[in-house]
Coordinates of C-alpha atoms in Angstrom, one line a residue:
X1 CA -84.7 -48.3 -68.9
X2 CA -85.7 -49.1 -72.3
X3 CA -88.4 -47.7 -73.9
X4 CA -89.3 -50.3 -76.1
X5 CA -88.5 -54.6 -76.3
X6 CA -89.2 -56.4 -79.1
X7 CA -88.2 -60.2 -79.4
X8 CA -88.3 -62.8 -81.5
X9 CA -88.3 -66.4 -80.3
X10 CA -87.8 -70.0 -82.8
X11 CA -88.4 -73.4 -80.4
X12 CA -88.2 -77.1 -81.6
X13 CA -89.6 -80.1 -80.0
X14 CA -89.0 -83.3 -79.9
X15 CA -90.0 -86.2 -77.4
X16 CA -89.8 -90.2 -77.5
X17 CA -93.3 -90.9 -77.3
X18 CA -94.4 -88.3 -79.7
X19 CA -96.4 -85.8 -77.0
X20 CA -94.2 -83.3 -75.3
X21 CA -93.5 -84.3 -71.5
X22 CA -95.4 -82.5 -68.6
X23 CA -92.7 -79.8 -67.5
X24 CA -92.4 -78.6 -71.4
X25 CA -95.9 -78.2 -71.8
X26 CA -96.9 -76.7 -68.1
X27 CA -97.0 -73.1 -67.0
X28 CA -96.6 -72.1 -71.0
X29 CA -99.1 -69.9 -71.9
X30 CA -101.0 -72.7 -73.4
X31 CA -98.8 -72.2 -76.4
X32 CA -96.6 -75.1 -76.7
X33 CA -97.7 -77.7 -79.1
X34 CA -99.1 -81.7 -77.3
X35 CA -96.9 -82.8 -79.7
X36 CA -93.5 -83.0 -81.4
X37 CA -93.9 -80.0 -83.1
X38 CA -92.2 -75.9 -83.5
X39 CA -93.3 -72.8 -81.5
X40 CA -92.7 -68.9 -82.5
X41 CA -93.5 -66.3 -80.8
X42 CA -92.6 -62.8 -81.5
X43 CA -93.7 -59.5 -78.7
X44 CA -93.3 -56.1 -78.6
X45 CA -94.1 -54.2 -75.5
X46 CA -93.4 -50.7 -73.9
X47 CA -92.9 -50.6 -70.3
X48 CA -94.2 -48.8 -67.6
X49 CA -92.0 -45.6 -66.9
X50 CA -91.4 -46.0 -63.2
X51 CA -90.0 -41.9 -62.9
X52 CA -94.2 -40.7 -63.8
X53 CA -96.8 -40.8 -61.3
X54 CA -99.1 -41.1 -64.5
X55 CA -98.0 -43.8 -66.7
X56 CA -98.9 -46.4 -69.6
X57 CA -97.8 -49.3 -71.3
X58 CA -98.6 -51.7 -74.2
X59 CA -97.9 -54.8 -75.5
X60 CA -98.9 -57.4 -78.2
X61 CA -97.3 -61.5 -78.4
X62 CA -97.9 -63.3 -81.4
X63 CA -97.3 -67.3 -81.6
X64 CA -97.9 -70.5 -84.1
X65 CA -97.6 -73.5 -83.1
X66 CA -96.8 -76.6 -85.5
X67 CA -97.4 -80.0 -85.1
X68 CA -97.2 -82.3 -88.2
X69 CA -99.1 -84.9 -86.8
X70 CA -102.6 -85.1 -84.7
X71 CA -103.9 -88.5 -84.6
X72 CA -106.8 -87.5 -82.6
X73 CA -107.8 -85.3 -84.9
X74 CA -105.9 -85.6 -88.8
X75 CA -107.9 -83.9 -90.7
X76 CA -106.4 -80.4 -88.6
X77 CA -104.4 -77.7 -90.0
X78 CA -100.8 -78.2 -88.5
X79 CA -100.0 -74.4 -87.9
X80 CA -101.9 -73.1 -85.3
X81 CA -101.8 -69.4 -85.0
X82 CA -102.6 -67.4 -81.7
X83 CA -103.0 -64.1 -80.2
X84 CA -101.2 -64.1 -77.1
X85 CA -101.3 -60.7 -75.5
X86 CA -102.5 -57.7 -76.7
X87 CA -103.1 -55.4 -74.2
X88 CA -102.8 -51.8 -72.9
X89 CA -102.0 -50.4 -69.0
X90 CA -102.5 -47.4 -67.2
X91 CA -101.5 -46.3 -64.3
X92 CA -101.9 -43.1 -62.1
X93 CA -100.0 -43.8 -58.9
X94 CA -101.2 -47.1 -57.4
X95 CA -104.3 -47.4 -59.6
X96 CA -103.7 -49.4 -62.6
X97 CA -106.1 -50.3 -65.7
X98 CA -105.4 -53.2 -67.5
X99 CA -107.1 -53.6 -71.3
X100 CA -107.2 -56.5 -73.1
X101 CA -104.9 -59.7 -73.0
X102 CA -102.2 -60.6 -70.4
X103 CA -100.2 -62.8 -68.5
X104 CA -100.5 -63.4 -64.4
X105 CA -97.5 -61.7 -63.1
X106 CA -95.4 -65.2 -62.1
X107 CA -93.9 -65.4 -58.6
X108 CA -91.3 -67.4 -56.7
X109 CA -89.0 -66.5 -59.7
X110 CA -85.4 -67.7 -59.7
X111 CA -82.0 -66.9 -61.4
X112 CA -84.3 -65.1 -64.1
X113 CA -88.0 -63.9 -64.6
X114 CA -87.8 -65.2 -68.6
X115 CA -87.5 -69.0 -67.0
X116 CA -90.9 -68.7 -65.2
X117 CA -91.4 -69.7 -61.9
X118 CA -90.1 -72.6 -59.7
X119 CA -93.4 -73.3 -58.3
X120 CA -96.5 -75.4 -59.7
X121 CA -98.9 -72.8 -58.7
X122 CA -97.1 -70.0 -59.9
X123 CA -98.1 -68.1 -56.5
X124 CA -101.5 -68.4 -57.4
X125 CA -103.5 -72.2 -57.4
X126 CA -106.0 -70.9 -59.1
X127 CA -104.5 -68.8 -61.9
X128 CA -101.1 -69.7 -62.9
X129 CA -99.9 -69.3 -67.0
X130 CA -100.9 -72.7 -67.7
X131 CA -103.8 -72.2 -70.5
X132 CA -104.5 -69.6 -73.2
X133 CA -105.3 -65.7 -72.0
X134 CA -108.7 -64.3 -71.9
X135 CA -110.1 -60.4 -73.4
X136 CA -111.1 -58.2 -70.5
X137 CA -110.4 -55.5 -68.4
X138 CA -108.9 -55.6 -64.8
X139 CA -108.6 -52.6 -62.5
X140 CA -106.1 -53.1 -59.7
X141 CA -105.0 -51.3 -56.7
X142 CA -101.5 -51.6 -55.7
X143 CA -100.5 -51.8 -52.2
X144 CA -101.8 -48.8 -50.6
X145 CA -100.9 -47.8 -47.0
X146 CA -103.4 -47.4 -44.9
X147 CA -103.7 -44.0 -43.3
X148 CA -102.6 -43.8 -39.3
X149 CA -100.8 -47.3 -39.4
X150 CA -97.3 -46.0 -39.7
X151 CA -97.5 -47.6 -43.2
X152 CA -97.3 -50.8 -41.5
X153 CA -100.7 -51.9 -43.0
X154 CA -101.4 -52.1 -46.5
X155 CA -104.3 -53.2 -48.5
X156 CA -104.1 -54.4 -52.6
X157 CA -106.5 -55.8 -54.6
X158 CA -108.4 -56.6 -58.7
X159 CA -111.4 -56.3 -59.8
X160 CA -111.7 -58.2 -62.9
X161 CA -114.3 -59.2 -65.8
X162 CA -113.1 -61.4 -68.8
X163 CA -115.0 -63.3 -71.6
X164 CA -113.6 -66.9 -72.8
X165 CA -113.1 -67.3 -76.2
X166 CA -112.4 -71.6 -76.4
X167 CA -115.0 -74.0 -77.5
X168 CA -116.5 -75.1 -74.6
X169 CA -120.0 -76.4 -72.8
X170 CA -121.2 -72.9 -72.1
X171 CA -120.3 -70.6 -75.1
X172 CA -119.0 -67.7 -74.5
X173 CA -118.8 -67.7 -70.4
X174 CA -118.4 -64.6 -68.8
X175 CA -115.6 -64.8 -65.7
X176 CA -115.7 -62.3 -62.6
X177 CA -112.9 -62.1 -60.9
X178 CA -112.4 -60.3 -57.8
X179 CA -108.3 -60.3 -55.7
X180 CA -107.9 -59.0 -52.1
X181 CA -105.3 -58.7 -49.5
X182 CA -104.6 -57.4 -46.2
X183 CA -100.4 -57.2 -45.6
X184 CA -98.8 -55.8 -42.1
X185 CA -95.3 -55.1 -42.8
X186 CA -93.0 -54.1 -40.1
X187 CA -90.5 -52.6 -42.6
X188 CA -87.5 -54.2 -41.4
X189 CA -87.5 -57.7 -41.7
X190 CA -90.7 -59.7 -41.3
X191 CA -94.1 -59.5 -43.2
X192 CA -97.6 -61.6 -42.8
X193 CA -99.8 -61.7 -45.7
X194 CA -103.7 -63.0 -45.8
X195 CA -105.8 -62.6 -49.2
X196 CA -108.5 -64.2 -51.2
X197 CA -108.7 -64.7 -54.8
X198 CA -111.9 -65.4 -56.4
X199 CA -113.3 -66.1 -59.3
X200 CA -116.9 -66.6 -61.1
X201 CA -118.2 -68.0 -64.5
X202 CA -121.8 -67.0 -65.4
X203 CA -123.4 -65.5 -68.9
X204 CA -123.0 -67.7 -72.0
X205 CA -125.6 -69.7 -74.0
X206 CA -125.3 -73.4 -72.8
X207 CA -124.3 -76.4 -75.9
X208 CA -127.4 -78.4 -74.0
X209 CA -130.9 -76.7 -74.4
X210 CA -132.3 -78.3 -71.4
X211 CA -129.6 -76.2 -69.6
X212 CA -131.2 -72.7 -68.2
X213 CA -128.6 -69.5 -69.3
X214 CA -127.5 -67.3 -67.5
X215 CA -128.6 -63.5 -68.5
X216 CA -126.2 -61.2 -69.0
X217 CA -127.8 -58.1 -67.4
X218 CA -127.0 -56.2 -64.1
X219 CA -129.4 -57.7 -61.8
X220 CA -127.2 -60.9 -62.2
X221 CA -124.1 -59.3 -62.5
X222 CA -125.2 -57.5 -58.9
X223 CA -125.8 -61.0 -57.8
X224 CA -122.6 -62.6 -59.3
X225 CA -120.5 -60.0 -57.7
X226 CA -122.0 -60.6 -54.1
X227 CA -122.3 -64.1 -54.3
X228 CA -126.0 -64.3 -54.2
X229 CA -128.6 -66.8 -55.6
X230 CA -130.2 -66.6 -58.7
X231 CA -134.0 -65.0 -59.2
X232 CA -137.0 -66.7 -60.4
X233 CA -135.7 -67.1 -63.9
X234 CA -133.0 -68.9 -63.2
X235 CA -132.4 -72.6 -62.7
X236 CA -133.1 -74.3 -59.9
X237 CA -129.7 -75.1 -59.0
X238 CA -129.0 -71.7 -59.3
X239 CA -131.8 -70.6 -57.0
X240 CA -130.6 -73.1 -54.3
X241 CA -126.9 -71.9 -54.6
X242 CA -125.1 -69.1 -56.0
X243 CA -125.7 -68.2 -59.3
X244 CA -123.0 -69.5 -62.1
X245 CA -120.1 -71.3 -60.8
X246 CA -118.0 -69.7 -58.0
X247 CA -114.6 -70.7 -56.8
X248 CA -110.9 -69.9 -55.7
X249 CA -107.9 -69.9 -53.3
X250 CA -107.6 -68.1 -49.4
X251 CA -104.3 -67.5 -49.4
X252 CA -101.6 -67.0 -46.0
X253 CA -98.1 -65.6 -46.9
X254 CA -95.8 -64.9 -44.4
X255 CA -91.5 -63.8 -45.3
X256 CA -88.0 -63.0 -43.8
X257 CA -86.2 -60.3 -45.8
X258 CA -82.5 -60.9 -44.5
X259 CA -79.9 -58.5 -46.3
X260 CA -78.6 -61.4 -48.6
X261 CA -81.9 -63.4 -48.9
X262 CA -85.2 -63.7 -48.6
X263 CA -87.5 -66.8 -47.1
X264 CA -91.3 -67.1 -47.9
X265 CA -93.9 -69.4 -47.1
X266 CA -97.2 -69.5 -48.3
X267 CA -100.6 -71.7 -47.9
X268 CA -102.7 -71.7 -51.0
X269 CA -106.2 -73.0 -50.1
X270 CA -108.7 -73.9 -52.5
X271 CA -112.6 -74.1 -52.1
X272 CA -115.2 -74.5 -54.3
X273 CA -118.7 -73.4 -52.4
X274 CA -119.3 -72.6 -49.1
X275 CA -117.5 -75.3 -47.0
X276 CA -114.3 -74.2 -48.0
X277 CA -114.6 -70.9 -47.5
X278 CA -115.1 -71.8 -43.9
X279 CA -112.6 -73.8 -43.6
X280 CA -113.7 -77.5 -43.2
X281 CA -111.0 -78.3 -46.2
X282 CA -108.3 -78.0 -44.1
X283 CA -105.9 -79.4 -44.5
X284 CA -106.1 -78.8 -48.2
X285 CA -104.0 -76.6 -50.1
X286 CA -100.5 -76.2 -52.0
X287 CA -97.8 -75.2 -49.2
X288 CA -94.8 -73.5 -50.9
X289 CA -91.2 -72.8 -49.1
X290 CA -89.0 -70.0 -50.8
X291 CA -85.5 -69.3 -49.9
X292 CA -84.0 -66.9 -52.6
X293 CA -80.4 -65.2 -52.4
X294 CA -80.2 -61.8 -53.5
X295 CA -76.7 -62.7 -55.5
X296 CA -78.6 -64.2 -58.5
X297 CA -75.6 -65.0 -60.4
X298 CA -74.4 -68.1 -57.7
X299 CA -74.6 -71.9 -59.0
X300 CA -77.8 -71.9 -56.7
X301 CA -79.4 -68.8 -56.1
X302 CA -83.1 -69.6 -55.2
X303 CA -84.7 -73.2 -53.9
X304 CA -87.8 -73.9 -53.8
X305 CA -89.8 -77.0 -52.0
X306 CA -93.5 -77.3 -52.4
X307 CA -96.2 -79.9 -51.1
X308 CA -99.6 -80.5 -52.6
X309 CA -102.6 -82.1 -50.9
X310 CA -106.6 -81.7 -51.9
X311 CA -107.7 -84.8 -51.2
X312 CA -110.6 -84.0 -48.1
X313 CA -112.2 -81.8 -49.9
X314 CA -114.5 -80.5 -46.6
X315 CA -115.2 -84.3 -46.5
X316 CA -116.3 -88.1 -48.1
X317 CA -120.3 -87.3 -47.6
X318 CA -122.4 -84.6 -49.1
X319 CA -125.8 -85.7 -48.7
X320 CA -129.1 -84.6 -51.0
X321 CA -130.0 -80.6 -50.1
X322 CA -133.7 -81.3 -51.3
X323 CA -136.5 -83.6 -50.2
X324 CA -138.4 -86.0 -52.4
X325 CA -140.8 -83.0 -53.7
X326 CA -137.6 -81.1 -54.7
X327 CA -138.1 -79.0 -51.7
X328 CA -134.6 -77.2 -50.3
X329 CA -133.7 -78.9 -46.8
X330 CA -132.5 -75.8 -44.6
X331 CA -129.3 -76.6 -42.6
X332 CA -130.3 -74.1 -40.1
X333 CA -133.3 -76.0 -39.1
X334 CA -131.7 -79.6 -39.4
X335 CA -127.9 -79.4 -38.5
X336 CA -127.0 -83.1 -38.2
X337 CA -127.7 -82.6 -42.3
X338 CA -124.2 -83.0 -44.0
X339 CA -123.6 -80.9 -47.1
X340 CA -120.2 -79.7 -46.5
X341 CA -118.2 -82.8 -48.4
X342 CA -117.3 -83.6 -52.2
X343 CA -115.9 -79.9 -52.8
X344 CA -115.0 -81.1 -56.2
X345 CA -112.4 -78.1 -56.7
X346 CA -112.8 -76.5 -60.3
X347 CA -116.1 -78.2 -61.6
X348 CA -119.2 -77.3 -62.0
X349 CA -123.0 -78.9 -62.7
X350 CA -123.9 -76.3 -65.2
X351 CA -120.5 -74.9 -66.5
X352 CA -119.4 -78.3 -67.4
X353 CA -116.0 -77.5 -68.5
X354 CA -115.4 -76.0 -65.4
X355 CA -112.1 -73.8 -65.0
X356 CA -110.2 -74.3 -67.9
X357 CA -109.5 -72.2 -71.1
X358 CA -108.7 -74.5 -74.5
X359 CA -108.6 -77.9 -72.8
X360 CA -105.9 -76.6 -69.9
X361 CA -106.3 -76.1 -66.2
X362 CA -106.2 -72.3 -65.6
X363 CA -104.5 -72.8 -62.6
X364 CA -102.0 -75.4 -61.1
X365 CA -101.4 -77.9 -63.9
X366 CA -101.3 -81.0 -61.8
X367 CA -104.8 -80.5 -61.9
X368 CA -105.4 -82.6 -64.9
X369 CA -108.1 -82.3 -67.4
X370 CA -110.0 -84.6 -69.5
X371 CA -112.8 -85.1 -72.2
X372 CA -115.5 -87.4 -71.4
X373 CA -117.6 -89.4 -73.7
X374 CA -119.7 -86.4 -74.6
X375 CA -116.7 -84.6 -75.9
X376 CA -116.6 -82.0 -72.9
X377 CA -113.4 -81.3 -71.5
X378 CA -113.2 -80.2 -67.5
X379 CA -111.1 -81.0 -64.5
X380 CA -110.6 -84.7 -64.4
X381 CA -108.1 -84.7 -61.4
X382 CA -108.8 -82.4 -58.4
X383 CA -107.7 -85.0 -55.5
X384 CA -103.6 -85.2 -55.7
X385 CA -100.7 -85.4 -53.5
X386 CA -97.7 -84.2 -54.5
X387 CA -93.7 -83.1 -53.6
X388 CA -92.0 -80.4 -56.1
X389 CA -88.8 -79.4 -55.4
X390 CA -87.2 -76.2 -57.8
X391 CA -83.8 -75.0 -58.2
X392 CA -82.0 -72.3 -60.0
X393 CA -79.2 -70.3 -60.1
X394 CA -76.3 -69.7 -63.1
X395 CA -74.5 -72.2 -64.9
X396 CA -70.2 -70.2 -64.4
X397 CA -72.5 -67.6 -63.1
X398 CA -73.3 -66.5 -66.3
X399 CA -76.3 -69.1 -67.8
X400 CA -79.1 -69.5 -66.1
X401 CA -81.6 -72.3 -65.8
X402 CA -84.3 -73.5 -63.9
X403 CA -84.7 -77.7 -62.9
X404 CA -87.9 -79.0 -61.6
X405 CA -88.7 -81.9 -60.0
X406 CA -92.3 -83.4 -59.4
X407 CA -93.7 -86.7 -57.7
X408 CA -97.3 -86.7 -57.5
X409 CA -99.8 -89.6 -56.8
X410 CA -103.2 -89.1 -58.3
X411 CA -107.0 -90.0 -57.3
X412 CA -109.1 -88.4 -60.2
X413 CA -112.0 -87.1 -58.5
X414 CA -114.2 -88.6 -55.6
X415 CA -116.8 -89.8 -57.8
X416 CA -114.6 -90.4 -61.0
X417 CA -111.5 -92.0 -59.5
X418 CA -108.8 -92.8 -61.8
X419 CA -108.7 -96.7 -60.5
X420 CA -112.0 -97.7 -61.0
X421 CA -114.2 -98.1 -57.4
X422 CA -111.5 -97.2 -55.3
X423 CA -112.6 -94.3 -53.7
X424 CA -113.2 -93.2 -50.3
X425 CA -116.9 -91.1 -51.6
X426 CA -119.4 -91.9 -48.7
X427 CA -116.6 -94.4 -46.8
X428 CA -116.8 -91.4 -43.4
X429 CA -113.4 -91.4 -43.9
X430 CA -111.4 -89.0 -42.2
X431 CA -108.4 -86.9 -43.8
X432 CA -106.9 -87.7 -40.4
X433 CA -107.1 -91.6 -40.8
X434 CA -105.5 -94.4 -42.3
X435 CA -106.8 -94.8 -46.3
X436 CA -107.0 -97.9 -47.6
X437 CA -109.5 -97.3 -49.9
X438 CA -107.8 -94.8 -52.2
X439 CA -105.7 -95.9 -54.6
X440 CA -103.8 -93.2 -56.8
X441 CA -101.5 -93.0 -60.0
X442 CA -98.0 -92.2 -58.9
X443 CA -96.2 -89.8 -61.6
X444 CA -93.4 -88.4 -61.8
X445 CA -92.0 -85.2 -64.1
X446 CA -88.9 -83.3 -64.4
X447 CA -87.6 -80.5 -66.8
X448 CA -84.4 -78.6 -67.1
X449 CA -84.7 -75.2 -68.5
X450 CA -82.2 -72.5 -69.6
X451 CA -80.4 -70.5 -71.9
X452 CA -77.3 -69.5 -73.0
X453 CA -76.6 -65.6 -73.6
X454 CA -74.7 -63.9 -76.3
X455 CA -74.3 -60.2 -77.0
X456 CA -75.1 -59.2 -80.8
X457 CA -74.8 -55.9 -81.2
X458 CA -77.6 -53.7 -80.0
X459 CA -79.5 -57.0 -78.9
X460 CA -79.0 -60.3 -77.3
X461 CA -79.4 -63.8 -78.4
X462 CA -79.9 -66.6 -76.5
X463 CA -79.6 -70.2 -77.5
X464 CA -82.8 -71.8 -75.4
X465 CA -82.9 -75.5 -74.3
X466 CA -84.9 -78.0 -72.6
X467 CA -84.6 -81.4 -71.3
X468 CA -87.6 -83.5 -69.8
X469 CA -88.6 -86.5 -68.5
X470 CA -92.3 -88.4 -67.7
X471 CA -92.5 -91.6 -65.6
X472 CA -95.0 -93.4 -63.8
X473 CA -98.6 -94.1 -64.1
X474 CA -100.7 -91.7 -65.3
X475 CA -98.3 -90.1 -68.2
X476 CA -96.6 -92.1 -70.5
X477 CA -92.8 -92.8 -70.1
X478 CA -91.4 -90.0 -72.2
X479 CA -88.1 -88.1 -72.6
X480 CA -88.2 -85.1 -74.9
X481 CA -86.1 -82.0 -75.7
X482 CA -86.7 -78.3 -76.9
X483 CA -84.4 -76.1 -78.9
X484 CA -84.2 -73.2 -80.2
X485 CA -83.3 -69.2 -80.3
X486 CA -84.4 -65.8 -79.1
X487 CA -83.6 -62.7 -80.1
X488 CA -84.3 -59.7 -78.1
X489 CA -83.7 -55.4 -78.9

């Protein structure tokens, strides 16, 4: 293995309508420029030494972005320089550390890990690499057998806390983030899978004064990490709820390991308070299909097909929780009281811009963001259908590349649809039912992704390319290309 990887990557892009399309901007890091523009990023990491029990890596990614022209905002520098990574890992047998800035680990990889993954979501709706990295530390424990199961059973999990660094409605949010699954593994061929993966933004000083903060002290930290309401000092949303903003993904994964491939389906569900945790969102969720060869140097080696649909949301109705003296109604007491509906996945009341880091989704792009009037940017499209399909394999089994295909029609959000009054928000509509009241913005993205390999002495370049292509509705009709190199020792 090698002890040490720098590279050194030089990208141009270039588009028809002047902002790069969907699939070159998605799943990025947050790095690539919204417009025609240049990207370089330069790393240097060590990697774990697998032989150890105790172990420890490192890593630190610089990039710039340039874009010559920002009409929304001229008066802008046009480099923009960024800290990507910079982080260091221990690790003492399946307990691992993790200091500073990094990447998700991607899933549902194909022909090669350096052309991401073929799904939307990553493997994870809620956190996949589509915006900028947060500062924090995250302590995980790898799967761990547990005792008198036959090692049939295995448990894994994070524990997670992480500042945001973006201008934002609530400067300086705090985010909690807390992973955990269960996995029974019959060692031969089949595997089922169930986790949960949640996260939580409290702390911060709000831009609005008549906003309440949240303290950062351990009383609400206690209460942020068990989900529990806030105390007297706290708002009076926040006393009626949980405090800060809460939200994530249950997750069902079940695979087939054959001895020349592997098939894996997973349900990613998403909830945003209570009801979805209890599962009145069904049948909401991103439903991914993996079939992936073990041979990754075939024409194909790895398909993907993936469907998207949030658009219940536990329901059309969520009626008002207080009486006319501001009183909390008790559901317990008065059960024909509906306050399960209008999830609103990945907003918030208080923490306006919701789950995003520098203007981008944190999690599954398609999940669209917006600035309002007031200048706040948040999650401005959280009910979607969609179909992704991903393929990729090696071009003469030698140059690997990555296509992805997405159709998506999109709603906005129940009370902020994108076609102005059609909404189904207080219709009693059922998920079940015919809609005629919805009317969505059909979209559809592709991109083609690759490289081309060439030995240079002690290193390897690659010549890097990307073709792309927006149509529809909601993004403008757009055709763009990237180029460029990468270098890697």
């Amino acid at each position: 293995m090698h002890d040490f990887v720098f590279s050194l990557m030089l990208l141009g892009a270039l588009s028809s309508s002047g902002s790069t399309p969907f699939w070159a901007q998605s799943n990025q890091y947050g790095l690539m420029p919204e417009r025609n523009g240049a990207l370089g990023v330069m790393q240097a990491y060590k990697p774990f030494d697998e032989s150890r029990d105790f172990q420890w890596r490192a890593g630190v990614s610089l990039a710039a972005n340039y874009r010559p022209d920002d009409p929304l905002n001229p008066e802008s520098s046009p480099l923009h320089p960024m800290v990507d990574e910079l982080y260091a890992s221990l690790r003492w047998k399946v307990l691992r550390m993790d200091l500073g800035m990094r990447h998700r680990d991607r899933e549902f990889l194909g022909a090669d890990p350096a052309l991401g993954s073929l799904s939307v979501t990553e493997g994870h709706i809620v956190e996949s690499n589509n915006a900028r990295t947060m500062p924090g530390v995250n302590f995980s424990l790898e799967p761990l057998a547990v005792p008198f199961t036959g090692q049939h059973l295995l448990i894994s999990g994070d524990w997670a806390d992480y500042t945001t660094i973006d201008n934002r409605f609530v400067q300086g949010a705090l985010v909690h983030r807390l992973r955990g699954y269960l996995r029974y593994d019959t060692r031969k061929h089949f595997y089922v899978q169930i986790g949960l993966d949640h996260y939580a933004l409290w702390g911060g000083t709000p831009s609005d004064p008549r906003y309440i903060p949240v303290e950062v002290n351990l009383d609400n930290y206690f209460r942020i990490c068990t989900g529990r309401s806030a105390s007297a000092a706290g708002s009076k949303s926040d006393q009626m709820n949980c405090l800060g903003d809460h939200g994530g993904a249950e997750q069902l994964r079940m695979g087939w390991r054959a001895d020349a491939w592997d098939l894996t389906f997973q349900l990613d569900k998403p909830y945003n308070d209570k009801s979805g945790m209890r599962f009145n969102n069904i049948p909401d969720g991103a439903y991914t299909l993996h079939w992936s060869l073990k041979d990754k140097d075939k024409w194909i080696s790895d398909v993907l097909v993936e469907a998207h649909y949030t658009m219940w949301q536990s329901g059309t109705i969520h009626e008002k929780e207080t009486d006319d003296e501001g009183r909390q109604l008790n559901w317990y007491d008065n059960k024909t009281l509906n306050i399960f509906g209008g999830d609103n996945y990945f907003t918030n009341g208080e923490y306006k811009s919701g789950w995003t880091h520098f203007g981008r989704m944190i999690g599954a792009p398609l999940f669209f963001t917006g600035t309002n009037s007031a200048g706040i940017t948040s999650v401005r499209n959280n009910r979607y259908k969609a179909i992704h399909l991903g393929l990729s394999g090696k071009f003469f089994r030698k140059a690997p590349y990555r296509l992805m295909l997405t159709f998506s029609d999109n709603y906005g959000t129940y009370t902020s649809p994108y076609v102005k009054g059609a909404t189904t928000w207080h219709s009693g509509w059922n998920w079940w039912e015919p809609n005629t009241l919805d009317k969505g913005l059909k979209q559809f993205s592709a991109g083609l992704t690759g490289y081309v390999p060439f030995v240079l002495g002690r290193g390897r370049l690659d010549v890097v390319y990307g073709l792309y292509a927006d149509a529809g509705e909601l993004l403008a009709k757009n055709f763009g290309a990237t180029a460029g190199i990468r270098f890697t020792i």
